[in-house]
Structures are given as structure tokens and as C-alpha cells.
Amino acid sequence: MRLEKYIATAGIASRRAAKRAIHEGRVTVNGTPVFVPGHPIDTNADCVAFEGKRVTSTAERLYVMLHKPAGYVTTRRDERGRPTVMDLVQDISENIYPVGRLDLETEGLLLLTNDGDFAYRLTHPSHEIPKTYLVWVDGVPSEKAVRQLREGVTIPSGKTAQATVSRLGVRADTDGTGSQFKVIIHEGKKRQVRLMFKAVGHRVVRLKRIQVGELRLGNLPPGQHRLLTPTEIACLRGTGRRGFKPRLPNT
Ligand code: URA
């Protein structure tokens, strides 16, 4: 196995960070610094150390699905002392961390793992993993606005790519003044869904991620977590679909 992959698979660092560490001489193989990423590792015989600490490839890999409630920060530690998603997985002693990010007020499916390679692959833009959201907005966006959302709108971080946008109807909690949508995006720009709707003049009042790739939140209660099944892990690993074009138009 290539050295940077070995480190990433062990959950120590992303592949990119591992390569940097190798270049900087922070990785040793059998006691000797190796400066070349790609250096072959015999996983049964070689002793790899990252910044002086032994890297064990046999460490248990954990893949956790959390139903994140609103009001929890997606970070391992918050300097402002707010509740973090780590507070909800305290029974897990392994060093897991969130894969990607949901805003403070966003609810729904969040993955946590100690497998750096897996996390890197899942969040890298080139893999274009589809993410599905339920969106509750104020007002009733026009057909023109929905078309713009599907085709791409300009938000502060750039133009959004094509998205699948389905109108689900009026919001049950309003008398016709609010609407609900299902949105599938393939990128992870900051606050993307909220900013997309803002760009067409509508405020998102609630946002919930219900699916990542083929992985569904299902009826996991808010605040609860569970381990992914081997089938779900294998499925996510194979989810990347380069060049995937969402269906247009849709309902
Ligand atoms: N889009 C958002 O606006 N927020 C999220 O948390 C995820 C997607």
C-alpha cells in the first residue's frame, strides 16, 4: 500500500495532509524518515510512525450516522462553548470526527468516522456525491425561481451547479404562505441551500439533510446515532459519479 494511503486509511490525516507530512519528514518507516509519497508499505511487516507515534492499520474503523438536531455545531470543539455534535456521540471512545459540515441550524444526516481516507473521498468535490435536503421556505417561489435554482444561481462563493429541485407543496405549518421543497445538490459550498433560496428571494426557515449518496437518514430519531452497515459503507465508497448530470426538469 502507498504510504500516504496507509496513513489516511488509519484515520490519522487526509491523503493530502499525509503527503505534506511525508514531504516535511514527519513520517518514518522502520525508524527512517521517508520523504517520498507513494513509498510502498508492507502492511504486515513495516512499522510506520507519524510525528513519532506508531500508525496501526488494524485500528477499528468506525462509520457512524448521526441525526443532528438544530443547535449543534459541526466541529469537535467549539471555542464559544456551544453544544457540538461530539456531545451526541460520547459513548464512542474512538477518535471519530464529522465528515463535512452541517450549519448550526441544519438538521439531519451527518456522518462521523475515524477513517481519514473515506472522509476525504466523500467530501472531495470531484466525487460529486449527491446530497438530498428537505427545505422549508417562506413564501411560494415562482416557477421561474425554481427553474433558476435548477439551472444554477449566483451566491457569494460563485455560481451553483445544476440541482434537482422538486416542489413538495405548501408548508403544513402555514396557511399557504410557506412552501416545502426537496433539493439534491452535488457540491458543498458554504450555506449553499440557504443561499440558493436567498438568491431567488426566499428565506429558508428549516433545513434537513435526509440522504447522502444512497445512504438515507430513515427514521433515526433526532440526536440518535447508529453504526453504518457493511453494505452501506461499501455503497458509499462506490457512490462517486463524475460528470453526473441531475435530471432536468423535474417536479
Ligand atoms: N446547505 C446549507 O445551507 N446548509 C447546510 O448545512 C447544508 C447545505
PDB file of C-alpha atoms and ligand atoms in Angstrom:
ATOM      1  CA  MET A   1       0.000   0.000   0.000  1.00  0.00           C
ATOM      2  CA  ARG A   2       1.207   3.538  -0.742  1.00  0.00           C
ATOM      3  CA  LEU A   3       2.480   5.316   2.369  1.00  0.00           C
ATOM      4  CA  GLU A   4       0.007   8.235   2.249  1.00  0.00           C
ATOM      5  CA  LYS A   5      -2.892   5.833   1.754  1.00  0.00           C
ATOM      6  CA  TYR A   6      -1.742   3.756   4.715  1.00  0.00           C
ATOM      7  CA  ILE A   7      -1.749   6.879   6.924  1.00  0.00           C
ATOM      8  CA  ALA A   8      -5.116   8.084   5.617  1.00  0.00           C
ATOM      9  CA  THR A   9      -6.715   4.669   5.990  1.00  0.00           C
ATOM     10  CA  ALA A  10      -5.569   4.609   9.592  1.00  0.00           C
ATOM     11  CA  GLY A  11      -7.599   7.793  10.168  1.00  0.00           C
ATOM     12  CA  ILE A  12      -4.557   9.907  11.062  1.00  0.00           C
ATOM     13  CA  ALA A  13      -4.814  12.502   8.289  1.00  0.00           C
ATOM     14  CA  SER A  14      -6.319  13.033   4.861  1.00  0.00           C
ATOM     15  CA  ARG A  15      -4.247  11.761   1.972  1.00  0.00           C
ATOM     16  CA  ARG A  16      -3.268  15.324   1.063  1.00  0.00           C
ATOM     17  CA  ALA A  17      -2.194  16.130   4.631  1.00  0.00           C
ATOM     18  CA  ALA A  18      -0.301  12.823   4.779  1.00  0.00           C
ATOM     19  CA  LYS A  19       1.620  13.716   1.606  1.00  0.00           C
ATOM     20  CA  ARG A  20       2.543  17.078   3.118  1.00  0.00           C
ATOM     21  CA  ALA A  21       3.705  15.398   6.322  1.00  0.00           C
ATOM     22  CA  ILE A  22       5.819  12.959   4.284  1.00  0.00           C
ATOM     23  CA  HIS A  23       7.461  15.803   2.333  1.00  0.00           C
ATOM     24  CA  GLU A  24       8.203  17.547   5.636  1.00  0.00           C
ATOM     25  CA  GLY A  25       9.922  14.454   7.069  1.00  0.00           C
ATOM     26  CA  ARG A  26       7.304  13.862   9.775  1.00  0.00           C
ATOM     27  CA  VAL A  27       6.742  10.258   8.728  1.00  0.00           C
ATOM     28  CA  THR A  28       9.155   7.409   9.365  1.00  0.00           C
ATOM     29  CA  VAL A  29       9.152   3.856   8.078  1.00  0.00           C
ATOM     30  CA  ASN A  30      11.055   1.425  10.278  1.00  0.00           C
ATOM     31  CA  GLY A  31      12.639   4.379  12.062  1.00  0.00           C
ATOM     32  CA  THR A  32      13.857   6.241   8.965  1.00  0.00           C
ATOM     33  CA  PRO A  33      12.179   9.362   7.559  1.00  0.00           C
ATOM     34  CA  VAL A  34      10.723   8.763   4.111  1.00  0.00           C
ATOM     35  CA  PHE A  35      10.294  11.898   2.026  1.00  0.00           C
ATOM     36  CA  VAL A  36       8.575  10.327  -0.981  1.00  0.00           C
ATOM     37  CA  PRO A  37       4.790   9.915  -1.080  1.00  0.00           C
ATOM     38  CA  GLY A  38       3.932   6.661  -2.786  1.00  0.00           C
ATOM     39  CA  HIS A  39       6.617   4.780  -0.890  1.00  0.00           C
ATOM     40  CA  PRO A  40       5.340   1.166  -0.770  1.00  0.00           C
ATOM     41  CA  ILE A  41       4.373  -0.205   2.639  1.00  0.00           C
ATOM     42  CA  ASP A  42       4.235  -3.855   3.572  1.00  0.00           C
ATOM     43  CA  THR A  43       1.249  -3.640   5.911  1.00  0.00           C
ATOM     44  CA  ASN A  44       2.294  -6.838   7.702  1.00  0.00           C
ATOM     45  CA  ALA A  45       5.933  -6.019   8.255  1.00  0.00           C
ATOM     46  CA  ASP A  46       6.666  -2.268   8.120  1.00  0.00           C
ATOM     47  CA  CYS A  47       6.477  -0.026  11.172  1.00  0.00           C
ATOM     48  CA  VAL A  48       5.124   3.403  10.224  1.00  0.00           C
ATOM     49  CA  ALA A  49       5.240   6.361  12.610  1.00  0.00           C
ATOM     50  CA  PHE A  50       3.527   9.730  12.135  1.00  0.00           C
ATOM     51  CA  GLU A  51       5.149  12.502  14.176  1.00  0.00           C
ATOM     52  CA  GLY A  52       6.760   9.850  16.339  1.00  0.00           C
ATOM     53  CA  LYS A  53       3.555   7.904  17.016  1.00  0.00           C
ATOM     54  CA  ARG A  54       3.024   4.414  15.666  1.00  0.00           C
ATOM     55  CA  VAL A  55       0.346   4.172  12.970  1.00  0.00           C
ATOM     56  CA  THR A  56      -1.648   0.983  13.301  1.00  0.00           C
ATOM     57  CA  SER A  57      -3.564  -0.095  10.245  1.00  0.00           C
ATOM     58  CA  THR A  58      -5.512  -2.557  12.344  1.00  0.00           C
ATOM     59  CA  ALA A  59      -7.295   0.185  14.353  1.00  0.00           C
ATOM     60  CA  GLU A  60     -11.008  -0.357  14.153  1.00  0.00           C
ATOM     61  CA  ARG A  61     -12.678   1.789  11.510  1.00  0.00           C
ATOM     62  CA  LEU A  62     -15.942   3.263  12.650  1.00  0.00           C
ATOM     63  CA  TYR A  63     -18.629   4.761  10.431  1.00  0.00           C
ATOM     64  CA  VAL A  64     -21.403   6.461  12.331  1.00  0.00           C
ATOM     65  CA  MET A  65     -24.647   8.068  11.153  1.00  0.00           C
ATOM     66  CA  LEU A  66     -25.939  10.815  13.445  1.00  0.00           C
ATOM     67  CA  HIS A  67     -29.310  12.560  13.214  1.00  0.00           C
ATOM     68  CA  LYS A  68     -28.024  16.035  14.014  1.00  0.00           C
ATOM     69  CA  PRO A  69     -30.614  18.263  15.652  1.00  0.00           C
ATOM     70  CA  ALA A  70     -30.630  22.046  15.093  1.00  0.00           C
ATOM     71  CA  GLY A  71     -28.489  23.966  17.598  1.00  0.00           C
ATOM     72  CA  TYR A  72     -25.373  21.738  17.488  1.00  0.00           C
ATOM     73  CA  VAL A  73     -22.127  22.920  15.886  1.00  0.00           C
ATOM     74  CA  THR A  74     -20.430  20.519  13.463  1.00  0.00           C
ATOM     75  CA  THR A  75     -16.985  20.605  14.984  1.00  0.00           C
ATOM     76  CA  ARG A  76     -15.002  18.628  17.504  1.00  0.00           C
ATOM     77  CA  ARG A  77     -14.650  21.584  19.869  1.00  0.00           C
ATOM     78  CA  ASP A  78     -16.315  24.999  19.919  1.00  0.00           C
ATOM     79  CA  GLU A  79     -14.373  27.874  21.446  1.00  0.00           C
ATOM     80  CA  ARG A  80     -17.676  29.642  22.202  1.00  0.00           C
ATOM     81  CA  GLY A  81     -18.794  26.702  24.319  1.00  0.00           C
ATOM     82  CA  ARG A  82     -21.841  25.810  22.229  1.00  0.00           C
ATOM     83  CA  PRO A  83     -23.038  22.202  22.084  1.00  0.00           C
ATOM     84  CA  THR A  84     -21.222  20.230  19.387  1.00  0.00           C
ATOM     85  CA  VAL A  85     -22.146  17.086  17.517  1.00  0.00           C
ATOM     86  CA  MET A  86     -19.449  15.308  19.553  1.00  0.00           C
ATOM     87  CA  ASP A  87     -21.674  15.729  22.634  1.00  0.00           C
ATOM     88  CA  LEU A  88     -24.133  13.364  20.937  1.00  0.00           C
ATOM     89  CA  VAL A  89     -21.653  10.512  20.351  1.00  0.00           C
ATOM     90  CA  GLN A  90     -19.985  10.479  23.749  1.00  0.00           C
ATOM     91  CA  ASP A  91     -20.464   6.735  24.127  1.00  0.00           C
ATOM     92  CA  ILE A  92     -17.978   6.189  21.264  1.00  0.00           C
ATOM     93  CA  SER A  93     -14.438   6.172  22.611  1.00  0.00           C
ATOM     94  CA  GLU A  94     -12.705   6.045  19.200  1.00  0.00           C
ATOM     95  CA  ASN A  95     -11.341   9.267  17.770  1.00  0.00           C
ATOM     96  CA  ILE A  96     -14.119   9.932  15.266  1.00  0.00           C
ATOM     97  CA  TYR A  97     -14.802  13.289  13.618  1.00  0.00           C
ATOM     98  CA  PRO A  98     -17.510  14.730  11.354  1.00  0.00           C
ATOM     99  CA  VAL A  99     -17.377  14.160   7.595  1.00  0.00           C
ATOM    100  CA  GLY A 100     -18.170  17.553   6.080  1.00  0.00           C
ATOM    101  CA  ARG A 101     -20.390  20.026   7.843  1.00  0.00           C
ATOM    102  CA  LEU A 102     -23.972  21.000   8.519  1.00  0.00           C
ATOM    103  CA  ASP A 103     -24.784  24.550   9.659  1.00  0.00           C
ATOM    104  CA  LEU A 104     -25.672  25.178  13.292  1.00  0.00           C
ATOM    105  CA  GLU A 105     -29.402  25.275  12.474  1.00  0.00           C
ATOM    106  CA  THR A 106     -29.407  22.486   9.876  1.00  0.00           C
ATOM    107  CA  GLU A 107     -30.731  19.091  10.941  1.00  0.00           C
ATOM    108  CA  GLY A 108     -30.321  15.620   9.596  1.00  0.00           C
ATOM    109  CA  LEU A 109     -27.839  13.103   8.339  1.00  0.00           C
ATOM    110  CA  LEU A 110     -24.247  13.635   9.439  1.00  0.00           C
ATOM    111  CA  LEU A 111     -21.534  11.016   9.127  1.00  0.00           C
ATOM    112  CA  LEU A 112     -18.658  10.664  11.568  1.00  0.00           C
ATOM    113  CA  THR A 113     -15.674   8.380  11.120  1.00  0.00           C
ATOM    114  CA  ASN A 114     -12.076   7.735  12.103  1.00  0.00           C
ATOM    115  CA  ASP A 115     -11.228   6.785   8.502  1.00  0.00           C
ATOM    116  CA  GLY A 116      -9.486   9.836   7.032  1.00  0.00           C
ATOM    117  CA  ASP A 117      -9.306   8.388   3.552  1.00  0.00           C
ATOM    118  CA  PHE A 118     -13.030   7.677   3.490  1.00  0.00           C
ATOM    119  CA  ALA A 119     -13.818  11.187   4.788  1.00  0.00           C
ATOM    120  CA  TYR A 120     -11.560  12.764   2.194  1.00  0.00           C
ATOM    121  CA  ARG A 121     -13.115  10.829  -0.676  1.00  0.00           C
ATOM    122  CA  LEU A 122     -16.629  11.598   0.482  1.00  0.00           C
ATOM    123  CA  THR A 123     -16.084  15.344   0.778  1.00  0.00           C
ATOM    124  CA  HIS A 124     -13.823  15.919  -2.232  1.00  0.00           C
ATOM    125  CA  PRO A 125     -15.722  17.993  -4.830  1.00  0.00           C
ATOM    126  CA  SER A 126     -14.561  15.748  -7.685  1.00  0.00           C
ATOM    127  CA  HIS A 127     -16.689  12.899  -6.336  1.00  0.00           C
ATOM    128  CA  GLU A 128     -19.894  14.933  -6.633  1.00  0.00           C
ATOM    129  CA  ILE A 129     -21.756  12.826  -4.081  1.00  0.00           C
ATOM    130  CA  PRO A 130     -25.427  13.852  -4.251  1.00  0.00           C
ATOM    131  CA  LYS A 131     -26.844  15.253  -1.034  1.00  0.00           C
ATOM    132  CA  THR A 132     -30.609  15.449  -0.567  1.00  0.00           C
ATOM    133  CA  TYR A 133     -32.315  18.070   1.596  1.00  0.00           C
ATOM    134  CA  LEU A 134     -35.840  18.856   2.678  1.00  0.00           C
ATOM    135  CA  VAL A 135     -36.231  22.619   2.627  1.00  0.00           C
ATOM    136  CA  TRP A 136     -38.946  24.720   4.265  1.00  0.00           C
ATOM    137  CA  VAL A 137     -39.115  28.297   2.941  1.00  0.00           C
ATOM    138  CA  ASP A 138     -41.148  31.438   3.463  1.00  0.00           C
ATOM    139  CA  GLY A 139     -43.304  32.381   0.523  1.00  0.00           C
ATOM    140  CA  VAL A 140     -44.131  30.493  -2.649  1.00  0.00           C
ATOM    141  CA  PRO A 141     -41.265  30.632  -5.182  1.00  0.00           C
ATOM    142  CA  SER A 142     -42.421  31.171  -8.752  1.00  0.00           C
ATOM    143  CA  GLU A 143     -41.788  28.616 -11.485  1.00  0.00           C
ATOM    144  CA  LYS A 144     -39.138  30.992 -12.834  1.00  0.00           C
ATOM    145  CA  ALA A 145     -37.371  30.995  -9.452  1.00  0.00           C
ATOM    146  CA  VAL A 146     -37.481  27.184  -9.305  1.00  0.00           C
ATOM    147  CA  ARG A 147     -36.038  26.996 -12.820  1.00  0.00           C
ATOM    148  CA  GLN A 148     -33.211  29.319 -11.763  1.00  0.00           C
ATOM    149  CA  LEU A 149     -32.490  27.122  -8.734  1.00  0.00           C
ATOM    150  CA  ARG A 150     -32.289  24.090 -11.018  1.00  0.00           C
ATOM    151  CA  GLU A 151     -30.033  25.747 -13.539  1.00  0.00           C
ATOM    152  CA  GLY A 152     -27.726  27.500 -11.056  1.00  0.00           C
ATOM    153  CA  VAL A 153     -27.809  30.815  -9.229  1.00  0.00           C
ATOM    154  CA  THR A 154     -25.059  33.172  -8.143  1.00  0.00           C
ATOM    155  CA  ILE A 155     -24.182  33.081  -4.451  1.00  0.00           C
ATOM    156  CA  PRO A 156     -21.170  34.794  -2.792  1.00  0.00           C
ATOM    157  CA  SER A 157     -18.915  31.750  -3.391  1.00  0.00           C
ATOM    158  CA  GLY A 158     -19.791  31.520  -7.098  1.00  0.00           C
ATOM    159  CA  LYS A 159     -22.420  30.083  -9.403  1.00  0.00           C
ATOM    160  CA  THR A 160     -24.080  26.913  -8.191  1.00  0.00           C
ATOM    161  CA  ALA A 161     -24.133  23.843 -10.429  1.00  0.00           C
ATOM    162  CA  GLN A 162     -27.321  22.256 -11.717  1.00  0.00           C
ATOM    163  CA  ALA A 163     -29.517  20.906  -8.946  1.00  0.00           C
ATOM    164  CA  THR A 164     -32.597  18.754  -8.746  1.00  0.00           C
ATOM    165  CA  VAL A 165     -35.388  20.819  -7.211  1.00  0.00           C
ATOM    166  CA  SER A 166     -38.842  19.375  -6.531  1.00  0.00           C
ATOM    167  CA  ARG A 167     -41.733  21.383  -5.134  1.00  0.00           C
ATOM    168  CA  LEU A 168     -43.439  19.327  -2.415  1.00  0.00           C
ATOM    169  CA  GLY A 169     -46.296  21.773  -1.799  1.00  0.00           C
ATOM    170  CA  VAL A 170     -47.308  24.324   0.806  1.00  0.00           C
ATOM    171  CA  ARG A 171     -45.889  24.129   4.301  1.00  0.00           C
ATOM    172  CA  ALA A 172     -48.203  22.310   6.676  1.00  0.00           C
ATOM    173  CA  ASP A 173     -47.429  24.889   9.383  1.00  0.00           C
ATOM    174  CA  THR A 174     -48.640  27.833   7.237  1.00  0.00           C
ATOM    175  CA  ASP A 175     -51.912  28.784   5.623  1.00  0.00           C
ATOM    176  CA  GLY A 176     -50.445  28.852   2.152  1.00  0.00           C
ATOM    177  CA  THR A 177     -47.704  31.402   2.876  1.00  0.00           C
ATOM    178  CA  GLY A 178     -44.821  28.940   3.031  1.00  0.00           C
ATOM    179  CA  SER A 179     -43.621  26.069   0.825  1.00  0.00           C
ATOM    180  CA  GLN A 180     -41.581  22.914   1.038  1.00  0.00           C
ATOM    181  CA  PHE A 181     -39.023  21.558  -1.443  1.00  0.00           C
ATOM    182  CA  LYS A 182     -36.743  18.593  -1.952  1.00  0.00           C
ATOM    183  CA  VAL A 183     -33.339  19.646  -3.273  1.00  0.00           C
ATOM    184  CA  ILE A 184     -30.439  17.479  -4.433  1.00  0.00           C
ATOM    185  CA  ILE A 185     -27.053  19.175  -4.819  1.00  0.00           C
ATOM    186  CA  HIS A 186     -23.700  17.748  -5.828  1.00  0.00           C
ATOM    187  CA  GLU A 187     -21.386  20.331  -4.283  1.00  0.00           C
ATOM    188  CA  GLY A 188     -20.720  21.590  -0.801  1.00  0.00           C
ATOM    189  CA  LYS A 189     -20.475  25.359  -0.951  1.00  0.00           C
ATOM    190  CA  LYS A 190     -20.861  27.078   2.423  1.00  0.00           C
ATOM    191  CA  ARG A 191     -24.557  27.502   3.378  1.00  0.00           C
ATOM    192  CA  GLN A 192     -25.364  26.519  -0.169  1.00  0.00           C
ATOM    193  CA  VAL A 193     -29.058  25.643   0.069  1.00  0.00           C
ATOM    194  CA  ARG A 194     -29.905  28.658   2.232  1.00  0.00           C
ATOM    195  CA  LEU A 195     -28.017  30.984  -0.124  1.00  0.00           C
ATOM    196  CA  MET A 196     -29.585  29.445  -3.234  1.00  0.00           C
ATOM    197  CA  PHE A 197     -33.073  30.243  -1.972  1.00  0.00           C
ATOM    198  CA  LYS A 198     -31.939  33.658  -0.756  1.00  0.00           C
ATOM    199  CA  ALA A 199     -30.703  34.357  -4.297  1.00  0.00           C
ATOM    200  CA  VAL A 200     -34.271  33.921  -5.586  1.00  0.00           C
ATOM    201  CA  GLY A 201     -35.774  35.937  -2.747  1.00  0.00           C
ATOM    202  CA  HIS A 202     -36.897  33.294  -0.258  1.00  0.00           C
ATOM    203  CA  ARG A 203     -35.766  32.642   3.313  1.00  0.00           C
ATOM    204  CA  VAL A 204     -35.107  29.074   4.427  1.00  0.00           C
ATOM    205  CA  VAL A 205     -36.758  28.544   7.796  1.00  0.00           C
ATOM    206  CA  ARG A 206     -35.858  24.889   8.234  1.00  0.00           C
ATOM    207  CA  LEU A 207     -33.339  22.623   6.505  1.00  0.00           C
ATOM    208  CA  LYS A 208     -32.870  18.895   6.936  1.00  0.00           C
ATOM    209  CA  ARG A 209     -30.461  16.567   5.109  1.00  0.00           C
ATOM    210  CA  ILE A 210     -32.160  13.246   4.515  1.00  0.00           C
ATOM    211  CA  GLN A 211     -29.756  11.444   2.193  1.00  0.00           C
ATOM    212  CA  VAL A 212     -26.048  11.300   1.242  1.00  0.00           C
ATOM    213  CA  GLY A 213     -25.454   9.247  -1.884  1.00  0.00           C
ATOM    214  CA  GLU A 214     -27.682   6.220  -1.416  1.00  0.00           C
ATOM    215  CA  LEU A 215     -27.492   6.459   2.370  1.00  0.00           C
ATOM    216  CA  ARG A 216     -30.795   7.508   3.958  1.00  0.00           C
ATOM    217  CA  LEU A 217     -31.479   9.010   7.364  1.00  0.00           C
ATOM    218  CA  GLY A 218     -34.649   6.931   7.582  1.00  0.00           C
ATOM    219  CA  ASN A 219     -36.422   7.043  10.925  1.00  0.00           C
ATOM    220  CA  LEU A 220     -33.342   7.521  13.116  1.00  0.00           C
ATOM    221  CA  PRO A 221     -34.638   9.875  15.855  1.00  0.00           C
ATOM    222  CA  PRO A 222     -33.073  13.359  16.287  1.00  0.00           C
ATOM    223  CA  GLY A 223     -29.975  13.261  18.490  1.00  0.00           C
ATOM    224  CA  GLN A 224     -29.531   9.497  17.999  1.00  0.00           C
ATOM    225  CA  HIS A 225     -26.773   7.690  16.111  1.00  0.00           C
ATOM    226  CA  ARG A 226     -26.081   4.234  14.743  1.00  0.00           C
ATOM    227  CA  LEU A 227     -23.242   2.410  13.013  1.00  0.00           C
ATOM    228  CA  LEU A 228     -23.415   2.041   9.245  1.00  0.00           C
ATOM    229  CA  THR A 229     -23.843  -1.497   7.990  1.00  0.00           C
ATOM    230  CA  PRO A 230     -21.060  -3.044   5.860  1.00  0.00           C
ATOM    231  CA  THR A 231     -23.379  -2.780   2.848  1.00  0.00           C
ATOM    232  CA  GLU A 232     -23.943   0.937   3.465  1.00  0.00           C
ATOM    233  CA  ILE A 233     -20.188   1.534   3.788  1.00  0.00           C
ATOM    234  CA  ALA A 234     -19.457  -0.346   0.564  1.00  0.00           C
ATOM    235  CA  CYS A 235     -22.243   1.533  -1.181  1.00  0.00           C
ATOM    236  CA  LEU A 236     -20.924   4.941  -0.090  1.00  0.00           C
ATOM    237  CA  ARG A 237     -17.424   4.038  -1.186  1.00  0.00           C
ATOM    238  CA  GLY A 238     -18.738   3.452  -4.684  1.00  0.00           C
ATOM    239  CA  THR A 239     -21.068   6.433  -4.827  1.00  0.00           C
ATOM    240  CA  GLY A 240     -18.922   8.997  -6.650  1.00  0.00           C
ATOM    241  CA  ARG A 241     -20.268   9.648 -10.111  1.00  0.00           C
ATOM    242  CA  ARG A 242     -18.014  12.015 -12.017  1.00  0.00           C
ATOM    243  CA  GLY A 243     -19.868  14.005 -14.587  1.00  0.00           C
ATOM    244  CA  PHE A 244     -23.254  13.088 -13.124  1.00  0.00           C
ATOM    245  CA  LYS A 245     -25.954  15.350 -14.540  1.00  0.00           C
ATOM    246  CA  PRO A 246     -29.093  15.734 -12.463  1.00  0.00           C
ATOM    247  CA  ARG A 247     -32.403  15.212 -14.200  1.00  0.00           C
ATOM    248  CA  LEU A 248     -33.923  18.379 -15.579  1.00  0.00           C
ATOM    249  CA  PRO A 249     -36.675  19.372 -15.426  1.00  0.00           C
ATOM    250  CA  ASN A 250     -38.432  17.669 -12.565  1.00  0.00           C
ATOM    251  CA  THR A 251     -41.420  18.016 -10.311  1.00  0.00           C
TER     252      THR A 251
HETATM  253  N1  URA B   1     -26.788  23.933   2.755  1.00  0.00           N
HETATM  254  C1  URA B   1     -26.941  24.838   3.749  1.00  0.00           C
HETATM  255  O1  URA B   1     -27.356  25.964   3.512  1.00  0.00           O
HETATM  256  N2  URA B   1     -26.640  24.450   4.997  1.00  0.00           N
HETATM  257  C2  URA B   1     -26.228  23.211   5.306  1.00  0.00           C
HETATM  258  O2  URA B   1     -25.981  22.925   6.476  1.00  0.00           O
HETATM  259  C3  URA B   1     -26.077  22.292   4.259  1.00  0.00           C
HETATM  260  C4  URA B   1     -26.366  22.678   2.994  1.00  0.00           C
END
